[in-house]
XYZ file of N, CA and C in Angstrom:
516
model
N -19.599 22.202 -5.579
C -18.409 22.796 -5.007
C -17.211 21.913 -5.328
N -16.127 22.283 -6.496
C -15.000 21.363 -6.784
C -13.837 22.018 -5.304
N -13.367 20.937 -4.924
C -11.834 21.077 -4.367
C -10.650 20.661 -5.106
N -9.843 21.483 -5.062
C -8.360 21.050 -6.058
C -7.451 20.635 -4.645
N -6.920 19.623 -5.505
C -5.877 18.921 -4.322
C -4.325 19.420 -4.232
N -4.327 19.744 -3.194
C -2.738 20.517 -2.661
C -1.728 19.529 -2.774
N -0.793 19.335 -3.708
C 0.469 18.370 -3.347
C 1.235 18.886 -2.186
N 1.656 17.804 -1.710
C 2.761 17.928 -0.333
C 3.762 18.153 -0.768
N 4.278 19.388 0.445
C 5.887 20.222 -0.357
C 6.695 18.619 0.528
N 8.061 18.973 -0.288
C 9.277 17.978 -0.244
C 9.711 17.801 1.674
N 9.633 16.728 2.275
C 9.839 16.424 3.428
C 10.975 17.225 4.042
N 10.774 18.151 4.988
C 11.862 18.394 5.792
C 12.287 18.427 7.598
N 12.797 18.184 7.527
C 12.991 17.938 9.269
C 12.447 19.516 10.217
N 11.677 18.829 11.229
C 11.227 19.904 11.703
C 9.711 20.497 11.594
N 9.252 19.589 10.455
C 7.725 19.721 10.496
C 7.536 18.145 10.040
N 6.018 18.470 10.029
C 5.014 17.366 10.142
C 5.792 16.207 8.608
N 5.981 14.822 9.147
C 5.778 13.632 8.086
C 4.712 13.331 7.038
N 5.280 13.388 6.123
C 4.642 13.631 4.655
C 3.591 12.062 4.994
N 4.064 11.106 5.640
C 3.260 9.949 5.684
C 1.943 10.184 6.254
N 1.435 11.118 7.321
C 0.474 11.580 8.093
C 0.564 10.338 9.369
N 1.849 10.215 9.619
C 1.677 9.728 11.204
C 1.450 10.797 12.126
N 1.670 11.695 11.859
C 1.783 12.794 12.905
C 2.619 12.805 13.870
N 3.602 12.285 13.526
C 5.178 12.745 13.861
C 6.164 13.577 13.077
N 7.321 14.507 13.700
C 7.793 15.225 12.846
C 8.669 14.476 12.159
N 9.169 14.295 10.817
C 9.386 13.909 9.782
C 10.665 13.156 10.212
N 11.880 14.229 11.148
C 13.437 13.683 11.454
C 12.878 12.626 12.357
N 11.770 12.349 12.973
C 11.271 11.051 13.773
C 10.775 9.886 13.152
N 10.029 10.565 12.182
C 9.436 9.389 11.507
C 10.377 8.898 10.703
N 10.234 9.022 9.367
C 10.842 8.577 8.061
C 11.961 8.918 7.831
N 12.179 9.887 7.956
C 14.149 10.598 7.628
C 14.942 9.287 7.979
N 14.993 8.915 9.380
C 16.012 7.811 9.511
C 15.786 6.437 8.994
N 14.698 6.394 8.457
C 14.389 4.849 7.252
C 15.048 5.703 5.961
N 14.788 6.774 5.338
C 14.966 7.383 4.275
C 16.458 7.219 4.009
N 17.545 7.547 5.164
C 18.652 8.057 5.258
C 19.537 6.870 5.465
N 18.729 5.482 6.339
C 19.604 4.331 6.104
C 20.250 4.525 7.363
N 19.746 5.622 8.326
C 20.306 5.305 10.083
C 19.586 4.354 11.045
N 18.180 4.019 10.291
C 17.385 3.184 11.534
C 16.948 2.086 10.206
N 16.238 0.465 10.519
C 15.546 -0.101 9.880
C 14.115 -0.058 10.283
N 13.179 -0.200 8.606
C 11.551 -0.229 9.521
C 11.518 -1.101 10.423
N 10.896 -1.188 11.353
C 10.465 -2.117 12.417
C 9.595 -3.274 12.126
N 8.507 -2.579 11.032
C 7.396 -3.009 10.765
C 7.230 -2.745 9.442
N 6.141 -3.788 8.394
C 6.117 -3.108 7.171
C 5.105 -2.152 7.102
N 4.514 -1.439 7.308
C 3.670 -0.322 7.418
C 4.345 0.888 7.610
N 5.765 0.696 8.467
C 6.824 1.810 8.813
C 7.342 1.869 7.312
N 7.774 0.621 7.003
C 8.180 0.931 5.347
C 7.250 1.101 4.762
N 6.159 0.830 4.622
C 5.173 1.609 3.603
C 5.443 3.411 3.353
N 4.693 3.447 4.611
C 5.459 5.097 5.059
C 6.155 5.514 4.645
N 7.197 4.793 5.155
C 8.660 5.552 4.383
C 8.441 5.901 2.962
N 8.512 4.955 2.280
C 8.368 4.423 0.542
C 7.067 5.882 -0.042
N 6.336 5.975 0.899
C 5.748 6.594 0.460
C 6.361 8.048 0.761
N 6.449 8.282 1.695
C 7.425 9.440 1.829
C 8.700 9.621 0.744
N 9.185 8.734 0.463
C 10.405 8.595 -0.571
C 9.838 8.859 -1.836
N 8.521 8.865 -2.447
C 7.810 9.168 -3.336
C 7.677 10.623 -3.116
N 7.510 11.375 -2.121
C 7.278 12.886 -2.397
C 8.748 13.029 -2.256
N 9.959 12.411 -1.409
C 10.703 13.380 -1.535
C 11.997 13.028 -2.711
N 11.268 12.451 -3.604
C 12.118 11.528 -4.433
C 13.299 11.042 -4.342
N 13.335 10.466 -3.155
C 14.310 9.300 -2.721
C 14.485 8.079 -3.640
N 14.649 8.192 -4.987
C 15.253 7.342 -6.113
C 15.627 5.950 -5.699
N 17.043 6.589 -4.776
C 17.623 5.388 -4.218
C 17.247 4.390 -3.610
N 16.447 5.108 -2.436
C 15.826 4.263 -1.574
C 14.838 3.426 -1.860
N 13.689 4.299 -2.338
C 13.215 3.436 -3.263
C 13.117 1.852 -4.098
N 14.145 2.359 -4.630
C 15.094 0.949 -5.811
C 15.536 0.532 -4.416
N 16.091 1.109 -3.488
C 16.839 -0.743 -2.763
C 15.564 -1.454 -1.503
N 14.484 -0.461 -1.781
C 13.538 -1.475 -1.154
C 12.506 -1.994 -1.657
N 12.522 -2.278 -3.077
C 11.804 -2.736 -4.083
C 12.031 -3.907 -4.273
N 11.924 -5.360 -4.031
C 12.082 -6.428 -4.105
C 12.895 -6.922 -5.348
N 12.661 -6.346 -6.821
C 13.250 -7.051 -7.862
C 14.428 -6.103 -8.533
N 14.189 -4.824 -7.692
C 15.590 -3.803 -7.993
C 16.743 -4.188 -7.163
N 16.409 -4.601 -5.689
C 16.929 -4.261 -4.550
C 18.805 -4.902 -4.143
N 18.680 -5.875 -5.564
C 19.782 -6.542 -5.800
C 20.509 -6.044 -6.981
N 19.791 -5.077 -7.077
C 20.838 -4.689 -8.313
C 21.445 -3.133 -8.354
N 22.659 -3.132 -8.685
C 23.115 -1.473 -8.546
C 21.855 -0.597 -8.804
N 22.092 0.834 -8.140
C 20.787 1.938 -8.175
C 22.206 2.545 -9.530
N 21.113 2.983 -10.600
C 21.394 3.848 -11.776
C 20.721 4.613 -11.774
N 21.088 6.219 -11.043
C 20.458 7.183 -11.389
C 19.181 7.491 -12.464
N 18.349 7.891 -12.999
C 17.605 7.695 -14.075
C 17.360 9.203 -14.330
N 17.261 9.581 -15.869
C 17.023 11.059 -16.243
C 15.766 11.322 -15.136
N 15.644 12.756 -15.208
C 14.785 13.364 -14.314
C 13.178 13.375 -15.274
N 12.411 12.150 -14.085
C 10.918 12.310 -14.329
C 10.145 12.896 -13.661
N 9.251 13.388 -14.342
C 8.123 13.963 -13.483
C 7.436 13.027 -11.961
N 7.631 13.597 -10.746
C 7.137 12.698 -9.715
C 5.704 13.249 -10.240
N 4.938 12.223 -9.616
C 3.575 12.519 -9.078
C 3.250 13.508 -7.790
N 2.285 14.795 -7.905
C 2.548 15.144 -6.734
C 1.415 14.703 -5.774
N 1.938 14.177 -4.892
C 1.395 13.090 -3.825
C 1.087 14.194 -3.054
N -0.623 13.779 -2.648
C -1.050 14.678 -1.184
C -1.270 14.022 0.120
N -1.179 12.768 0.150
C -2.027 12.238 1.338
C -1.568 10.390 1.411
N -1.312 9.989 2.289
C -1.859 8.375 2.189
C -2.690 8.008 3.593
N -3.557 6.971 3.034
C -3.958 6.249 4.655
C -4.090 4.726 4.287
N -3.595 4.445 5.658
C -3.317 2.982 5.923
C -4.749 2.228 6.113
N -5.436 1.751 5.158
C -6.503 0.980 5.815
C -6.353 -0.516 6.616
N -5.063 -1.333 6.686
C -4.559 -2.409 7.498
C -3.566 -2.411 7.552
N -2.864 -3.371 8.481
C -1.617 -3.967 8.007
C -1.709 -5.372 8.901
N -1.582 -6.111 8.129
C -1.439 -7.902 9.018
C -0.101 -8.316 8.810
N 0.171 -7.847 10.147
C 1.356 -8.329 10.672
C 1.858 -9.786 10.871
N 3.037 -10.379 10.110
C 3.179 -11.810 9.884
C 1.829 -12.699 9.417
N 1.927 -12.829 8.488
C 0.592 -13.112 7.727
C 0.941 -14.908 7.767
N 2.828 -14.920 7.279
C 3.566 -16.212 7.224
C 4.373 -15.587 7.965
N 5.520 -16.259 8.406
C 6.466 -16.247 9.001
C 7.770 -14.848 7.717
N 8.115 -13.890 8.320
C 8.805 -12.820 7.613
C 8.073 -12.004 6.681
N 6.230 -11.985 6.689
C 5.701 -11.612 5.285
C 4.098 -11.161 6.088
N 3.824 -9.884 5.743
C 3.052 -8.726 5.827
C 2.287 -8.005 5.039
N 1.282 -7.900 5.337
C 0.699 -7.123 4.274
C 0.071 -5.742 4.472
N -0.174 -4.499 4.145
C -0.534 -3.426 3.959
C -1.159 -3.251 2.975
N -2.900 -2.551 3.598
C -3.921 -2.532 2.032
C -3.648 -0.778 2.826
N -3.482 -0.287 1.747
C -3.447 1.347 1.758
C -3.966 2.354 0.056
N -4.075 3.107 0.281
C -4.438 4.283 -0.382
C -3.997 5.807 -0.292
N -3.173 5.561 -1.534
C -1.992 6.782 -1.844
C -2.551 7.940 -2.516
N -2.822 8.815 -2.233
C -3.467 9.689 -3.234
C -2.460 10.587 -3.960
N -2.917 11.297 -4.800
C -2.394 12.295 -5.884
C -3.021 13.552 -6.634
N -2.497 14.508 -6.605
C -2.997 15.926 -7.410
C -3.095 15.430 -9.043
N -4.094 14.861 -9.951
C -4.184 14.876 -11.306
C -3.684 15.726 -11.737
N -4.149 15.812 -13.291
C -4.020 17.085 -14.424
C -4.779 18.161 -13.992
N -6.201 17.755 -13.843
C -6.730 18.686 -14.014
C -6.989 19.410 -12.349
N -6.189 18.902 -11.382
C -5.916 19.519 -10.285
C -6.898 18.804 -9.194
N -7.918 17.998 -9.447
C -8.786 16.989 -7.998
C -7.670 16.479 -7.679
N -8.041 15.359 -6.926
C -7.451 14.267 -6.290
C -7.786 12.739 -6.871
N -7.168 12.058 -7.293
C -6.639 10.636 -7.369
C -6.519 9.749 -6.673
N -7.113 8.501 -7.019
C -6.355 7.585 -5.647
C -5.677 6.448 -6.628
N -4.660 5.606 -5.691
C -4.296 4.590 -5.733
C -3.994 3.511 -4.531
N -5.463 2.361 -5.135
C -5.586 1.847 -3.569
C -5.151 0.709 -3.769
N -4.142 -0.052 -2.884
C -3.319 -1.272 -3.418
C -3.813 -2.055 -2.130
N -3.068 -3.139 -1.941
C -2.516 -4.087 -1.303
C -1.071 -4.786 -1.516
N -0.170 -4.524 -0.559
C 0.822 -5.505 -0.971
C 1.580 -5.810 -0.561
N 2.102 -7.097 -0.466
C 3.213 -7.822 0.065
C 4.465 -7.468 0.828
N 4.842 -7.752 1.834
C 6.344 -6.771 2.409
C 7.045 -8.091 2.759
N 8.407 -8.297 2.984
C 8.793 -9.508 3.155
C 9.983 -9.167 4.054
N 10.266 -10.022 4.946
C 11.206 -9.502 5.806
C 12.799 -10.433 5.347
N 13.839 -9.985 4.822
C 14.562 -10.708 4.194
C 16.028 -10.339 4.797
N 16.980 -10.719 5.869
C 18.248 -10.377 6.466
C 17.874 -9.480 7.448
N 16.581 -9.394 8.385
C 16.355 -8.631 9.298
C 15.755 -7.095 8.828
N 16.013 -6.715 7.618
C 14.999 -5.870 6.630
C 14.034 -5.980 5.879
N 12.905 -5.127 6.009
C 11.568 -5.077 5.614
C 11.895 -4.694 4.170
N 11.229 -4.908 3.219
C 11.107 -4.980 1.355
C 10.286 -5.073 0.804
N 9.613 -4.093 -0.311
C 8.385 -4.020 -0.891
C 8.583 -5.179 -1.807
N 7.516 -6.012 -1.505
C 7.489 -7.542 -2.717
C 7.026 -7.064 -3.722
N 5.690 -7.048 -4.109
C 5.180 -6.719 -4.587
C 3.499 -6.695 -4.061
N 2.577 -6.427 -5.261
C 1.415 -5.649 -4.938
C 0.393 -6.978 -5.607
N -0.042 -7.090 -4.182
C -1.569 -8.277 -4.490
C -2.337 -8.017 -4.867
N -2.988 -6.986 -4.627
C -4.271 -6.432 -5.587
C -4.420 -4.951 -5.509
N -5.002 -4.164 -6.568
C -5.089 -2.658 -7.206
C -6.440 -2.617 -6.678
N -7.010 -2.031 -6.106
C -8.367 -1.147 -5.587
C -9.131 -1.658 -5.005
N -9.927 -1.136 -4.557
C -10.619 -1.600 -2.685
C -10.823 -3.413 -3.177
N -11.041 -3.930 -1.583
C -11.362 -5.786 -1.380
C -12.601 -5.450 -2.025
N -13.076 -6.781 -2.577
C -13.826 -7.168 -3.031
C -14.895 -7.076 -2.112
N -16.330 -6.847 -2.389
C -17.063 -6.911 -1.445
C -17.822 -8.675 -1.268
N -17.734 -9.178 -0.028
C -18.615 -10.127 0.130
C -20.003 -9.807 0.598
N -20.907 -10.983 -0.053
C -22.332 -10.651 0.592
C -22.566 -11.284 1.910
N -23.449 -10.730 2.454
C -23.538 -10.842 4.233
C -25.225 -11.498 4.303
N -25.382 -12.155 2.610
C -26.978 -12.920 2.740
C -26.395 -14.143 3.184
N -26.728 -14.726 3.853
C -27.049 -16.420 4.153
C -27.219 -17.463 2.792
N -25.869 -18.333 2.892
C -25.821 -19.110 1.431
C -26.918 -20.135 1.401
N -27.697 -20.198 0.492
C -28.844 -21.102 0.401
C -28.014 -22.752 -0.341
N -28.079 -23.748 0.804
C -28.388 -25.227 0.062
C -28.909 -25.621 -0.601
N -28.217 -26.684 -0.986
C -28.897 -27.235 -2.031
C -30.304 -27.841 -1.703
N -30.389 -28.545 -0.526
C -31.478 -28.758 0.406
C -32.150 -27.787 0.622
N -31.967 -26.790 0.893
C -33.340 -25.842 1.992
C -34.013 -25.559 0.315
N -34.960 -25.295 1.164
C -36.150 -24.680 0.657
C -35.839 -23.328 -0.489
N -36.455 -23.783 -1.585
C -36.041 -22.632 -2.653
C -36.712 -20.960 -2.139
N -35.721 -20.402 -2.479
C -35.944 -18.895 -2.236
C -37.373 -17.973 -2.760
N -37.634 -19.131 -3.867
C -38.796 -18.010 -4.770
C -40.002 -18.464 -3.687
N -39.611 -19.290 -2.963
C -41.174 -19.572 -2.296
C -42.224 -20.919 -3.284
N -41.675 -21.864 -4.044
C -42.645 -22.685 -4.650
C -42.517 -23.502 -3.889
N -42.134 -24.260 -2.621
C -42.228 -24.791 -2.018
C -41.155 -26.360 -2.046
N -40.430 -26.446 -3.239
C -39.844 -26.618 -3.630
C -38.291 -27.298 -3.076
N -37.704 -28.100 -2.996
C -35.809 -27.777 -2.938
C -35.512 -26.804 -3.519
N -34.254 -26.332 -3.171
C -34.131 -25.235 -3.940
C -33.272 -25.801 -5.340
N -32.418 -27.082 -5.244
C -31.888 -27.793 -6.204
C -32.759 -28.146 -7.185
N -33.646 -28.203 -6.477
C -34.779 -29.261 -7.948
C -35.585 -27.861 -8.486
N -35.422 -26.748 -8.100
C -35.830 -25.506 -8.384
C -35.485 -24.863 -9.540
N -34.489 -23.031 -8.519
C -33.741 -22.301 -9.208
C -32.772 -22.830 -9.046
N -32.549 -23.612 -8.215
C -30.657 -23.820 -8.348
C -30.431 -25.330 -9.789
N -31.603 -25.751 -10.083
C -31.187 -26.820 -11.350
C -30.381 -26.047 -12.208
């Protein structure tokens, strides 16, 4: 059974936030979008940013992009957006350092051939003049997995069972 993925129509006040907080949109994001409220939090700017991606907020965008954000916004010919269906927040660690946050999330997207896409990041937000700012992006697709076996010493007893160190073993 294939499902084709629905892009999200363009944000408008009065229905549901393209971010999936489940607030209506003039609550959520519009007033980060519009430059009447600041995020609070970087996860609020995630949101936003991501919302500014479906509703191609150009501008906004570029001035909360860390290495644009100082420099005049120049319109740019008209590109194809991505059409974005969905994001979810899998964290956000709040003050990680002193002004600096992180958000591991996953943005999805309608492909070519009409499934769904992901793009799962992590990344940096920095709080710089009392405003939140996308730094940049620590790492591209899910954490790494750690193993949850018990690290064997160099001392204990080798794993294969020869009775052994495990140094003077498998671990030589």
């Amino acid at each position: 059974m294939s499902t084709t993925a629905t892009a999200l129509p363009k944000p408008v006040s009065g229905q549901p936030c393209s971010c999936g907080s489940g607030l209506d949109f003039s609550a959520c994001c519009e007033p980060i979008i519009t430059g009447k409220r600041l995020a609070s939090t970087a996860e609020q700017l995630m949101r936003a940013r991501f919302t500014g991606h479906v509703a191609n907020a150009n501008e906004f965008l570029h001035n909360t992009y860390l290495p644009s954000s100082r420099q005049p916004y120049v319109e740019e010919p008209d590109t194809a957006p991505l059409p974005w269906t969905r994001l979810v927040i899998h964290s956000h660690e709040p003050e990680v350092k002193p002004d600096v946050s992180y958000v591991d999330f996953t943005a999805y997207f309608k492909s070519e051939g009409g499934s769904e896409g992901a793009m799962h990041e992590k990344s940096e937000f920095q709080r710089i003049g009392g405003k939140w700012i996308f730094a940049r992006t620590l790492r591209q697709g899910p954490a790494p997995l750690k193993s949850s076996d018990p690290k064997v010493g160099r001392n204990d007893p080798c794993t294969c069972g020869s009775g052994k160190k495990f140094k003077k073993c498998c671990g030589a």
